[in-house]
Amino acid sequence: MAAHLSYGRVNLNILREAARKELREFLDKCAGSKAIVWDEYLTGPFGLIAQYSLLKEHEVEKMFTLKSGRLPSADVKNIIFFVRPRLELMDIIAENVFSEDKMHSPRDFHILFVPRRSMLCEQRLKEQGVLASFINIDEYILDLIPYDGDLLSMEYESAFRECYLENDQTSLYHTAKGLMTLQALYGTIPQIYGKGECARHVANMMLRMKREFAGSQNQILPVFDTLLLLDRNVDLLTPLATQLTYEGLIDEIYGITNGYVKLPPEKFAQKKQGEASKDLPTEPKKLQLNSAEELYAEIRDKNFNAVGAALSKKAKIISAAFEERHNAKTVGEIKQFVSQLPHMQAARSSLANHTSIAELIKDITTSEAFFDNLTVEQEFMTGVDTDKVNTYIEDCVAQKDPLIKILRLVSMQSVCNNGLKQKVLDYYKREILQTYGYEHILTLNNLEKAGLLKLQSSSRNNYPTIRKTLKLWMEDANEQNPNDISYVYSGYAPLSVRLTQVLARPGWRSIEEVLKMLPGPHFEERQQLPAGLHKKRQQGENRTTLVFFLGGVSYAEIAALRFLSQMEDSGMEYIIATTKLLNGTTWIKSLMDRPESQSS
Amino acid sequence: MMKNKADEEDYWNSSKFKAFTFDDEDDEFSRLKESKRAVNSIRPLVDEDDDEEEVEKVSWSGEPVGSISWSVNETAASNQRTDREPAFPKINTDTTSISKSHSGYSLSALFKGETHRSLSDSSVRLYAPELRKPKSEYKVTTRLTAVSLEKFRSLQDKLLLLDYAVSAHDGNVITAVLIYLKRTLSKEVLFRELTDRQTALRHFIHYLTESKDQRLLLELLRALGRTEDMALLQYKEHLGIADENKRRDFLKSCLSLPFSPEDSVHVEDHYTLLERQIIIEVIPRKQEIFQKFPRKASILNMPLITTLYYCCFYHYTESEGTYSSPLNIRQTFKLSEKQFFVTALAARAKLKAWPDVDALFTSRNWLGFTRKKSPLSFQRVVDVLHKNSAPTQVLQDYVALVDDAELRITLAQKHKCHDIVINTYRDLKDRQQLLGYRAKMARGSAEERKINELLNNSQIRWKN
């Protein structure tokens, strides 16, 4: 089920198993038959940890979605609420508990908070007069969820907003705790590097937690050599750019949530031999996307322009494999062919799916609108005319394109120009407010606080220096056979990943000047290992770095890091962790006030 | 304007950006078709539905059968209640109870004495990272009866308590202490002490936001001198006011708030706009146009440009003195010529009022009526007209005004303005193109005849 988690350099299945164990322990605590009432948001992340069968083995007989009113009847002894610590959910729970018919079959109530208990929530339950109805109030610490063999996410949606807008560091505390859990399982990480205020803060908390927990030494041989903590606000530019890898584009266009994507069904209608095509399904087609699927693992990180070729190559291989049946003469050969059939069938349907997805995406990437948008992005990233009002943006506003698109572009221009001139900024703001509504003053203010929009200070624009020193723009990005990470954005090399690359070689000392231009401190810390746990490295053995993006990471950045891991001479393998998997749209949305009121 | 245009042209031609182009000779996507054909040609040798075990079963919606979200639906569906009771009325909680209630956590257990180590329960978990042993076997009730924070009486003790909580970094514990302090300290003292404790302050702001204690939050921001934040927070409240008159009055009350200079202009515009919309909304809708094109929605709370569009649509000819006149709106909100122009153009085109459209271009040209002027590139004009399904006869007038020949030809071809294409090729003396274009025209059509006449015209010196 989760075999793909153990394929990588670091067996992330250990983490998943630990989480499953804890879940079983909690369920066993509530003896007898039970029903789980789910905060719907949690079913996705939980699905990555456990299947229904596991719950069933522990006497979970029914599962419901949390909603107001009366709980559905279920002949069970225990009702367990699996919820995020949110006040509005507490009100619903209180309502549920109150409507319970006390005369009939009294049921025991339990709450499992994910990922943390909350004082505020318990107080709310108390105010509502139901706190005493709960036999058990517990927490299920699900900080880092394994998404793939090399990818962990906290799926903490508001982390960036909380850190950089509201200055609330709760998510950093959870991050530090998550990293402590990780070290408990995979050994102390001897070297910690970081860049940014939040990175500094997390490192401090980790060191402190380790110090105060001097009781027992961690006796596990370290799996990770290095931890790199990166603040998202060190690189505000990258997520704003349109991702051009296959997986990145799927996310940009359709959105990937908890490893699933929902696609328009038309292209996926199955036509069976000799069957009249049935009515087209109207439900979106839902697909799971991870490296367990061989073909997807192969193409997910490619530039989209190289996906067509890869798919066609794969098609030829599969065709050839099917043709093999004509050559199978002896019983043994036939038997061998048949034994391979399941695998071939899976490969075939996987190919069919991805061909359809690629077609859907192609329709969009070949459109004029996509081209124009990308052209402007690339102008900004190369520093063309970033200091004046851009006519394309102006036209988009006049056409009332989605507000988020406008905000992405204006933010990008601002970031690439190290802030906009007063006149330009005022002009954009006015246009946006007049066209989309004055209430967006709130959103614009948020973007300013987060540094995405800003007024140019008297100091000169240092973006060109950063771009040149870190080689953020590569003229001859090779999309088909990449030799540099810039292929993920067809020219732009993500700043965050460049920092990671330079850290590995030749080291940050070579870019001190640039590091000073980027916000927040950069630092290095060492954690003492108990004697005997120092790794004896084999000749030519790769080192492993855990890169933690505080505030979110995009799929294109992940692709770039995977590319570095695969480079023969890099000598480094990367495992990626983040507070949230994001793209420019979901990111900007998380910073908006009342994004739902946005007119389209 | 025109120079600009040329620069742009120049840019496009010299552009080094290959922004994601799909070169013809190397079209990776023709290969998509190839792989699709291949997929289809491989006939399933066994029926796909009896999938082998190792391939996970997936329902149509894509949820793997047996996954949690799939099962939530499944187990719930088998449990459909037909006699769904109306929701239980919400319990009316005493609003003062927040400040009265004691904290549920037995925090004093955590803060026995004053030694650092005594953050016992939580610190065990804080610093014992090996996967947490089940700990809270003890029941909620016992926790409630435990001694609470009451024993921290003096201000000094309370602040020490807060500092310990902060140094443990556990937001939950910090909040618990803050709730206690809020209940037992005067606002002035609490605010003062929080000013020196930034982390605790942020948690307190978060707590007030979450518990929707707007009043205290505003007071706090004011005390901290964060007046702009305070103004915005207060302004935000208007979103919750449904009644338009109340909302307008509220916005008016916001005008005196200490916004930044730029924001205060916007807030004032917001107020003026809503005030104006309320007036426009009650204008009797008796004219024919309202019958012909019934309104789809009220104009209340719409953005300014939408309001302008509405007025250009329904109240176009009204004199500048009336509130609903487009010119009045333009004046009041100091809209730029371009903004006004685009909006009016779209609205009149939507109504197919072509004379109005025409007038937009000519009325402002006093030196001679032969040349139309526009604050917008004619390419964009054609775009707007096309989006509003203008007929070819109308489109061609504006396509003809596009200065750049190449662009003009592209647009003319796209919109089937044959005359313009032909005339432009004639002016460029491009016989080859003309020949090519003739092939695309219907046999015996007027266009074909026109091309033939040109080709036979010996006066023209063709360049090819």
Tab-separated table of N, CA, C and O in Angstrom, chain A residues 18 22 52 62-63 65 73 87 117-120 123 126 138-139 167-168 173 208-209 212-213 260 281 286 304-305 309 322 342 345 348 359 362 366 371 374 382 394-395 430-431 433-435 438 445 449 593, chain B residues 17 19-20 22 28-29 31 36 42 48 52 61-64 66 71-72 75 79 101-102 105 117 125-127 131-132 143 167 169 172 179 202 206-207 229 235-236 263 266 269 303-305 334 338-339 380:
chain	number	residue	atom	x	y	z
A	18	ALA	N	5.132	4.329	12.574
A	18	ALA	CA	5.051	4.892	13.923
A	18	ALA	C	3.698	5.582	14.119
A	18	ALA	O	3.064	5.454	15.164
A	22	GLU	N	0.590	4.526	16.800
A	22	GLU	CA	-0.045	5.430	17.739
A	22	GLU	C	-1.561	5.481	17.557
A	22	GLU	O	-2.320	5.561	18.514
A	52	TYR	N	-9.191	2.150	5.797
A	52	TYR	CA	-10.333	1.804	6.633
A	52	TYR	C	-10.129	0.459	7.322
A	52	TYR	O	-10.548	0.257	8.455
A	62	LYS	N	-18.572	2.381	12.152
A	62	LYS	CA	-19.197	3.405	11.312
A	62	LYS	C	-18.287	4.617	11.245
A	62	LYS	O	-17.506	4.875	12.166
A	63	MET	N	-18.440	5.355	10.136
A	63	MET	CA	-17.713	6.616	10.040
A	63	MET	C	-18.652	7.665	9.458
A	63	MET	O	-19.371	7.403	8.504
A	65	THR	N	-19.286	12.069	8.613
A	65	THR	CA	-18.682	13.386	8.468
A	65	THR	C	-19.277	14.285	9.526
A	65	THR	O	-20.475	14.233	9.782
A	73	SER	N	-27.740	7.532	13.896
A	73	SER	CA	-27.793	6.441	14.857
A	73	SER	C	-26.764	5.390	14.468
A	73	SER	O	-26.508	5.155	13.294
A	87	LEU	N	-12.297	26.387	16.643
A	87	LEU	CA	-13.435	26.755	17.474
A	87	LEU	C	-14.771	26.426	16.824
A	87	LEU	O	-15.680	25.918	17.467
A	117	ARG	N	-3.771	19.239	20.940
A	117	ARG	CA	-4.867	19.703	21.779
A	117	ARG	C	-4.840	21.205	21.813
A	117	ARG	O	-3.794	21.821	21.636
A	118	SER	N	-5.961	21.792	22.089
A	118	SER	CA	-5.960	23.234	22.177
A	118	SER	C	-6.773	23.696	23.356
A	118	SER	O	-7.913	23.321	23.553
A	119	MET	N	-6.097	24.507	24.142
A	119	MET	CA	-6.684	25.127	25.304
A	119	MET	C	-7.974	25.861	24.922
A	119	MET	O	-8.993	25.757	25.587
A	120	LEU	N	-7.868	26.618	23.825
A	120	LEU	CA	-9.001	27.421	23.390
A	120	LEU	C	-10.207	26.552	23.094
A	120	LEU	O	-11.326	26.869	23.460
A	123	GLN	N	-11.742	25.058	26.145
A	123	GLN	CA	-12.506	26.066	26.867
A	123	GLN	C	-13.858	26.303	26.200
A	123	GLN	O	-14.870	26.472	26.873
A	126	LYS	N	-16.171	23.737	27.160
A	126	LYS	CA	-16.609	23.934	28.525
A	126	LYS	C	-17.723	24.976	28.580
A	126	LYS	O	-18.731	24.795	29.256
A	138	ASP	N	-7.762	13.682	23.742
A	138	ASP	CA	-6.383	13.332	23.472
A	138	ASP	C	-5.911	14.032	22.217
A	138	ASP	O	-6.692	14.691	21.531
A	139	GLU	N	-4.643	13.890	21.923
A	139	GLU	CA	-4.130	14.500	20.703
A	139	GLU	C	-3.384	13.459	19.886
A	139	GLU	O	-2.818	12.515	20.429
A	167	ASN	N	2.727	37.073	12.545
A	167	ASN	CA	3.826	36.903	13.491
A	167	ASN	C	3.538	35.868	14.562
A	167	ASN	O	3.981	35.980	15.688
A	168	ASP	N	2.764	34.893	14.209
A	168	ASP	CA	2.407	33.850	15.160
A	168	ASP	C	3.266	32.628	14.849
A	168	ASP	O	3.264	32.128	13.727
A	173	TYR	N	6.720	26.006	16.140
A	173	TYR	CA	6.811	25.097	17.277
A	173	TYR	C	6.472	23.675	16.815
A	173	TYR	O	7.179	22.723	17.114
A	208	ARG	N	17.268	23.713	21.888
A	208	ARG	CA	16.790	23.828	23.251
A	208	ARG	C	16.102	22.550	23.720
A	208	ARG	O	16.363	22.044	24.807
A	209	MET	N	15.243	22.052	22.868
A	209	MET	CA	14.533	20.820	23.219
A	209	MET	C	15.530	19.695	23.463
A	209	MET	O	15.376	18.894	24.371
A	212	GLU	N	17.303	20.284	26.860
A	212	GLU	CA	16.479	20.026	28.030
A	212	GLU	C	16.093	18.562	28.154
A	212	GLU	O	15.622	18.124	29.177
A	213	PHE	N	16.287	17.864	27.088
A	213	PHE	CA	16.011	16.442	27.131
A	213	PHE	C	17.337	15.713	27.164
A	213	PHE	O	17.697	14.986	26.266
A	260	TYR	N	-3.923	13.598	-4.470
A	260	TYR	CA	-4.959	13.287	-5.464
A	260	TYR	C	-5.232	14.498	-6.346
A	260	TYR	O	-5.094	15.639	-5.919
A	281	PRO	N	-19.449	10.320	-18.038
A	281	PRO	CA	-19.576	10.575	-16.605
A	281	PRO	C	-19.465	12.071	-16.337
A	281	PRO	O	-18.746	12.785	-17.042
A	286	LYS	N	-10.958	11.173	-10.401
A	286	LYS	CA	-9.982	11.390	-9.351
A	286	LYS	C	-8.838	10.401	-9.478
A	286	LYS	O	-9.081	9.201	-9.604
A	304	PHE	N	7.403	20.095	-19.072
A	304	PHE	CA	6.256	19.574	-19.807
A	304	PHE	C	6.558	19.367	-21.284
A	304	PHE	O	6.009	18.469	-21.918
A	305	ASN	N	7.459	20.180	-21.809
A	305	ASN	CA	7.812	20.012	-23.220
A	305	ASN	C	8.526	18.698	-23.506
A	305	ASN	O	8.680	18.321	-24.660
A	309	ALA	N	7.494	13.287	-25.583
A	309	ALA	CA	8.478	12.310	-26.049
A	309	ALA	C	8.553	11.114	-25.110
A	309	ALA	O	8.606	9.961	-25.555
A	322	PHE	N	3.536	-6.173	-25.474
A	322	PHE	CA	2.311	-6.904	-25.791
A	322	PHE	C	2.498	-7.786	-27.025
A	322	PHE	O	1.931	-8.866	-27.119
A	342	PRO	N	-0.444	-8.714	-15.584
A	342	PRO	CA	-0.970	-7.695	-14.672
A	342	PRO	C	-0.132	-6.425	-14.701
A	342	PRO	O	-0.662	-5.317	-14.794
A	345	GLN	N	-0.790	-4.598	-17.922
A	345	GLN	CA	-2.099	-3.947	-17.917
A	345	GLN	C	-2.041	-2.645	-17.121
A	345	GLN	O	-2.578	-1.626	-17.535
A	348	ARG	N	-0.286	-0.073	-19.030
A	348	ARG	CA	-1.089	0.429	-20.125
A	348	ARG	C	-2.108	1.454	-19.630
A	348	ARG	O	-2.273	2.520	-20.213
A	359	GLU	N	-2.754	15.753	-22.662
A	359	GLU	CA	-3.569	16.438	-23.678
A	359	GLU	C	-4.329	17.607	-23.076
A	359	GLU	O	-4.402	18.687	-23.659
A	362	LYS	N	-1.890	20.323	-22.430
A	362	LYS	CA	-1.388	20.905	-23.676
A	362	LYS	C	-2.360	21.946	-24.216
A	362	LYS	O	-1.954	22.992	-24.701
A	366	THR	N	-0.715	25.646	-24.793
A	366	THR	CA	-0.563	26.171	-26.148
A	366	THR	C	-1.488	27.358	-26.407
A	366	THR	O	-1.486	27.909	-27.501
A	371	PHE	N	0.658	31.710	-23.062
A	371	PHE	CA	1.897	32.215	-23.646
A	371	PHE	C	2.170	33.647	-23.205
A	371	PHE	O	3.267	33.990	-22.775
A	374	LEU	N	3.153	33.852	-19.558
A	374	LEU	CA	4.501	33.342	-19.335
A	374	LEU	C	5.551	34.329	-19.831
A	374	LEU	O	6.592	34.516	-19.197
A	382	THR	N	13.780	38.333	-15.797
A	382	THR	CA	15.054	38.756	-16.378
A	382	THR	C	15.268	40.250	-16.208
A	382	THR	O	16.264	40.794	-16.673
A	394	GLU	N	-2.253	45.528	-17.031
A	394	GLU	CA	-3.322	46.503	-17.202
A	394	GLU	C	-4.477	45.897	-18.015
A	394	GLU	O	-5.645	46.010	-17.660
A	395	ASP	N	-4.128	45.246	-19.113
A	395	ASP	CA	-5.145	44.625	-19.965
A	395	ASP	C	-5.898	43.525	-19.218
A	395	ASP	O	-7.105	43.371	-19.363
A	430	ARG	N	-4.998	51.115	-7.248
A	430	ARG	CA	-6.233	51.783	-7.629
A	430	ARG	C	-7.016	50.955	-8.643
A	430	ARG	O	-8.212	50.726	-8.497
A	431	GLU	N	-6.299	50.482	-9.647
A	431	GLU	CA	-6.953	49.677	-10.684
A	431	GLU	C	-7.617	48.445	-10.067
A	431	GLU	O	-8.733	48.086	-10.408
A	433	LEU	N	-8.561	47.886	-6.911
A	433	LEU	CA	-9.681	48.186	-6.024
A	433	LEU	C	-10.910	48.624	-6.809
A	433	LEU	O	-12.038	48.252	-6.490
A	434	GLN	N	-10.674	49.409	-7.867
A	434	GLN	CA	-11.823	49.880	-8.638
A	434	GLN	C	-12.470	48.752	-9.434
A	434	GLN	O	-13.668	48.757	-9.648
A	435	THR	N	-11.677	47.811	-9.856
A	435	THR	CA	-12.228	46.751	-10.697
A	435	THR	C	-12.755	45.569	-9.899
A	435	THR	O	-13.745	44.944	-10.274
A	438	TYR	N	-13.451	47.548	-3.361
A	438	TYR	CA	-12.595	48.223	-2.381
A	438	TYR	C	-12.236	47.347	-1.193
A	438	TYR	O	-11.240	47.560	-0.523
A	445	ASN	N	-3.142	45.001	1.756
A	445	ASN	CA	-2.349	45.249	2.953
A	445	ASN	C	-1.624	43.996	3.425
A	445	ASN	O	-0.481	44.064	3.871
A	449	LYS	N	2.351	43.426	3.949
A	449	LYS	CA	2.965	42.959	5.200
A	449	LYS	C	3.851	41.754	4.953
A	449	LYS	O	4.893	41.582	5.574
A	593	ASP	N	-7.917	38.140	2.371
A	593	ASP	CA	-9.012	38.200	3.313
A	593	ASP	C	-10.271	37.888	2.548
A	593	ASP	O	-10.536	38.499	1.524
B	17	PHE	N	13.246	35.762	-25.790
B	17	PHE	CA	12.494	34.797	-25.004
B	17	PHE	C	11.815	33.782	-25.885
B	17	PHE	O	11.125	34.122	-26.821
B	19	ALA	N	9.506	31.878	-24.872
B	19	ALA	CA	8.585	31.524	-23.805
B	19	ALA	C	7.768	30.278	-24.110
B	19	ALA	O	6.629	30.356	-24.477
B	20	PHE	N	8.338	29.153	-23.964
B	20	PHE	CA	7.562	27.941	-24.042
B	20	PHE	C	6.937	27.761	-25.413
B	20	PHE	O	5.746	27.596	-25.559
B	22	PHE	N	6.436	25.972	-29.108
B	22	PHE	CA	6.424	24.610	-29.615
B	22	PHE	C	6.849	24.671	-31.071
B	22	PHE	O	6.050	24.940	-31.955
B	28	GLU	N	6.767	18.151	-29.749
B	28	GLU	CA	6.677	16.983	-28.883
B	28	GLU	C	5.250	16.486	-28.794
B	28	GLU	O	4.969	15.376	-28.416
B	29	PHE	N	4.341	17.368	-29.154
B	29	PHE	CA	2.965	17.000	-28.880
B	29	PHE	C	2.287	16.244	-29.988
B	29	PHE	O	1.259	15.635	-29.789
B	31	ARG	N	3.619	13.873	-30.740
B	31	ARG	CA	3.900	12.540	-30.199
B	31	ARG	C	2.844	12.092	-29.204
B	31	ARG	O	2.712	10.917	-28.926
B	36	LYS	N	-1.163	8.104	-27.822
B	36	LYS	CA	-2.573	7.802	-27.641
B	36	LYS	C	-3.007	6.664	-28.570
B	36	LYS	O	-3.708	5.741	-28.170
B	42	ILE	N	-3.321	-1.134	-28.238
B	42	ILE	CA	-3.054	-2.286	-27.393
B	42	ILE	C	-4.380	-2.727	-26.805
B	42	ILE	O	-4.920	-2.079	-25.918
B	48	GLU	N	-10.336	-5.598	-18.176
B	48	GLU	CA	-9.650	-4.811	-17.168
B	48	GLU	C	-10.321	-4.853	-15.814
B	48	GLU	O	-9.717	-4.542	-14.812
B	52	GLU	N	-6.000	-7.620	-11.069
B	52	GLU	CA	-5.239	-8.438	-10.152
B	52	GLU	C	-5.225	-7.784	-8.775
B	52	GLU	O	-5.481	-6.600	-8.651
B	61	SER	N	-14.820	7.569	-8.656
B	61	SER	CA	-14.406	8.884	-8.189
B	61	SER	C	-12.913	8.890	-7.889
B	61	SER	O	-12.346	9.918	-7.584
B	62	GLY	N	-12.286	7.720	-7.969
B	62	GLY	CA	-10.840	7.680	-7.840
B	62	GLY	C	-10.368	7.347	-6.444
B	62	GLY	O	-9.205	7.059	-6.230
B	63	GLU	N	-11.271	7.409	-5.474
B	63	GLU	CA	-10.870	7.007	-4.135
B	63	GLU	C	-10.555	5.536	-4.186
B	63	GLU	O	-11.368	4.754	-4.654
B	64	PRO	N	-9.407	5.153	-3.701
B	64	PRO	CA	-9.183	3.724	-3.631
B	64	PRO	C	-10.256	3.121	-2.730
B	64	PRO	O	-10.554	3.688	-1.683
B	66	GLY	N	-11.791	1.359	0.062
B	66	GLY	CA	-11.183	1.004	1.342
B	66	GLY	C	-10.416	2.159	1.954
B	66	GLY	O	-9.982	2.092	3.077
B	71	SER	N	-14.579	5.301	2.631
B	71	SER	CA	-15.354	4.561	3.626
B	71	SER	C	-16.284	5.448	4.422
B	71	SER	O	-17.327	5.020	4.884
B	72	VAL	N	-15.889	6.718	4.611
B	72	VAL	CA	-16.776	7.616	5.337
B	72	VAL	C	-18.100	7.686	4.598
B	72	VAL	O	-19.165	7.579	5.184
B	75	THR	N	-19.885	3.972	4.773
B	75	THR	CA	-20.519	3.576	6.026
B	75	THR	C	-21.632	4.527	6.391
B	75	THR	O	-22.598	4.157	7.023
B	79	ASN	N	-26.365	4.145	6.412
B	79	ASN	CA	-26.924	4.583	7.669
B	79	ASN	C	-27.858	5.762	7.480
B	79	ASN	O	-28.042	6.592	8.342
B	101	SER	N	-14.634	31.829	33.311
B	101	SER	CA	-14.309	30.414	33.430
B	101	SER	C	-12.846	30.200	33.789
B	101	SER	O	-11.975	30.977	33.426
B	102	HIS	N	-12.638	29.154	34.482
B	102	HIS	CA	-11.271	28.814	34.859
B	102	HIS	C	-10.650	28.017	33.731
B	102	HIS	O	-11.323	27.452	32.908
B	105	TYR	N	-6.995	23.329	32.066
B	105	TYR	CA	-5.753	22.621	32.317
B	105	TYR	C	-5.337	22.787	33.762
B	105	TYR	O	-5.483	23.845	34.343
B	117	ARG	N	12.365	22.976	35.304
B	117	ARG	CA	12.072	21.604	34.929
B	117	ARG	C	10.610	21.249	35.170
B	117	ARG	O	10.129	20.250	34.688
B	125	ARG	N	6.732	15.777	27.139
B	125	ARG	CA	6.434	15.546	25.744
B	125	ARG	C	7.252	16.441	24.830
B	125	ARG	O	7.595	16.076	23.733
B	126	LEU	N	7.507	17.629	25.366
B	126	LEU	CA	8.309	18.538	24.562
B	126	LEU	C	9.650	17.948	24.237
B	126	LEU	O	10.128	18.013	23.122
B	127	TYR	N	10.269	17.399	25.252
B	127	TYR	CA	11.656	17.031	25.069
B	127	TYR	C	11.861	15.537	24.953
B	127	TYR	O	12.954	15.065	24.819
B	131	LEU	N	8.575	8.393	20.238
B	131	LEU	CA	7.136	8.456	20.047
B	131	LEU	C	6.384	8.326	21.349
B	131	LEU	O	6.516	7.388	22.092
B	132	ARG	N	5.589	9.360	21.500
B	132	ARG	CA	4.881	9.617	22.736
B	132	ARG	C	4.197	8.375	23.303
B	132	ARG	O	3.432	7.729	22.636
B	143	ARG	N	-8.996	16.263	35.911
B	143	ARG	CA	-8.189	17.405	35.570
B	143	ARG	C	-8.885	18.713	35.974
B	143	ARG	O	-8.272	19.671	36.346
B	167	SER	N	8.799	30.601	27.398
B	167	SER	CA	10.076	29.952	27.115
B	167	SER	C	9.899	28.477	26.758
B	167	SER	O	10.798	27.862	26.209
B	169	HIS	N	7.639	27.608	24.643
B	169	HIS	CA	7.223	27.698	23.235
B	169	HIS	C	5.940	26.972	22.895
B	169	HIS	O	5.598	26.861	21.737
B	172	ASN	N	-0.152	26.470	23.315
B	172	ASN	CA	-1.297	26.065	24.103
B	172	ASN	C	-1.157	26.506	25.558
B	172	ASN	O	-2.085	27.015	26.168
B	179	ILE	N	-5.158	33.611	29.195
B	179	ILE	CA	-6.565	33.672	29.564
B	179	ILE	C	-6.699	33.987	31.057
B	179	ILE	O	-7.521	34.791	31.475
B	202	ARG	N	1.732	38.348	20.574
B	202	ARG	CA	1.204	37.768	19.338
B	202	ARG	C	0.170	36.693	19.657
B	202	ARG	O	-0.859	36.591	19.009
B	206	HIS	N	-3.742	36.656	18.647
B	206	HIS	CA	-4.324	35.490	17.987
B	206	HIS	C	-5.539	34.993	18.769
B	206	HIS	O	-6.581	34.683	18.193
B	207	TYR	N	-5.373	34.942	20.079
B	207	TYR	CA	-6.469	34.479	20.933
B	207	TYR	C	-7.690	35.380	20.793
B	207	TYR	O	-8.819	34.912	20.630
B	229	ASP	N	-3.347	49.189	11.703
B	229	ASP	CA	-3.908	47.844	11.860
B	229	ASP	C	-5.299	47.930	12.467
B	229	ASP	O	-6.222	47.233	12.070
B	235	TYR	N	-12.444	48.475	9.821
B	235	TYR	CA	-13.031	48.566	8.476
B	235	TYR	C	-13.535	47.195	8.023
B	235	TYR	O	-14.589	47.066	7.401
B	236	LYS	N	-12.784	46.162	8.368
B	236	LYS	CA	-13.126	44.808	7.954
B	236	LYS	C	-14.526	44.401	8.417
B	236	LYS	O	-15.191	43.597	7.772
B	263	ASP	N	-4.826	54.580	1.830
B	263	ASP	CA	-6.003	53.780	2.162
B	263	ASP	C	-7.202	54.659	2.481
B	263	ASP	O	-8.335	54.323	2.160
B	266	HIS	N	-9.108	55.429	-0.510
B	266	HIS	CA	-9.874	54.284	-0.997
B	266	HIS	C	-11.125	54.042	-0.160
B	266	HIS	O	-12.193	53.743	-0.689
B	269	ASP	N	-13.692	56.490	-1.098
B	269	ASP	CA	-14.306	56.104	-2.366
B	269	ASP	C	-15.305	54.965	-2.160
B	269	ASP	O	-16.354	54.922	-2.784
B	303	PRO	N	-18.206	46.233	-7.592
B	303	PRO	CA	-17.043	47.111	-7.740
B	303	PRO	C	-17.369	48.359	-8.566
B	303	PRO	O	-18.383	48.393	-9.279
B	304	LEU	N	-16.494	49.328	-8.480
B	304	LEU	CA	-16.709	50.599	-9.167
B	304	LEU	C	-16.843	50.424	-10.684
B	304	LEU	O	-17.746	50.980	-11.308
B	305	ILE	N	-15.947	49.658	-11.281
B	305	ILE	CA	-15.962	49.515	-12.735
B	305	ILE	C	-17.244	48.808	-13.187
B	305	ILE	O	-17.831	49.155	-14.210
B	334	LYS	N	-12.867	60.264	-10.446
B	334	LYS	CA	-11.650	60.646	-11.185
B	334	LYS	C	-11.072	59.478	-11.972
B	334	LYS	O	-9.886	59.149	-11.877
B	338	LYS	N	-8.836	56.146	-20.148
B	338	LYS	CA	-8.739	54.779	-20.625
B	338	LYS	C	-9.760	53.877	-19.942
B	338	LYS	O	-10.463	53.098	-20.591
B	339	GLN	N	-9.844	53.979	-18.628
B	339	GLN	CA	-10.802	53.150	-17.887
B	339	GLN	C	-12.231	53.409	-18.347
B	339	GLN	O	-13.005	52.494	-18.588
B	380	ARG	N	-6.726	46.146	-29.229
B	380	ARG	CA	-7.556	45.860	-28.059
B	380	ARG	C	-9.015	46.225	-28.319
B	380	ARG	O	-9.929	45.545	-27.872
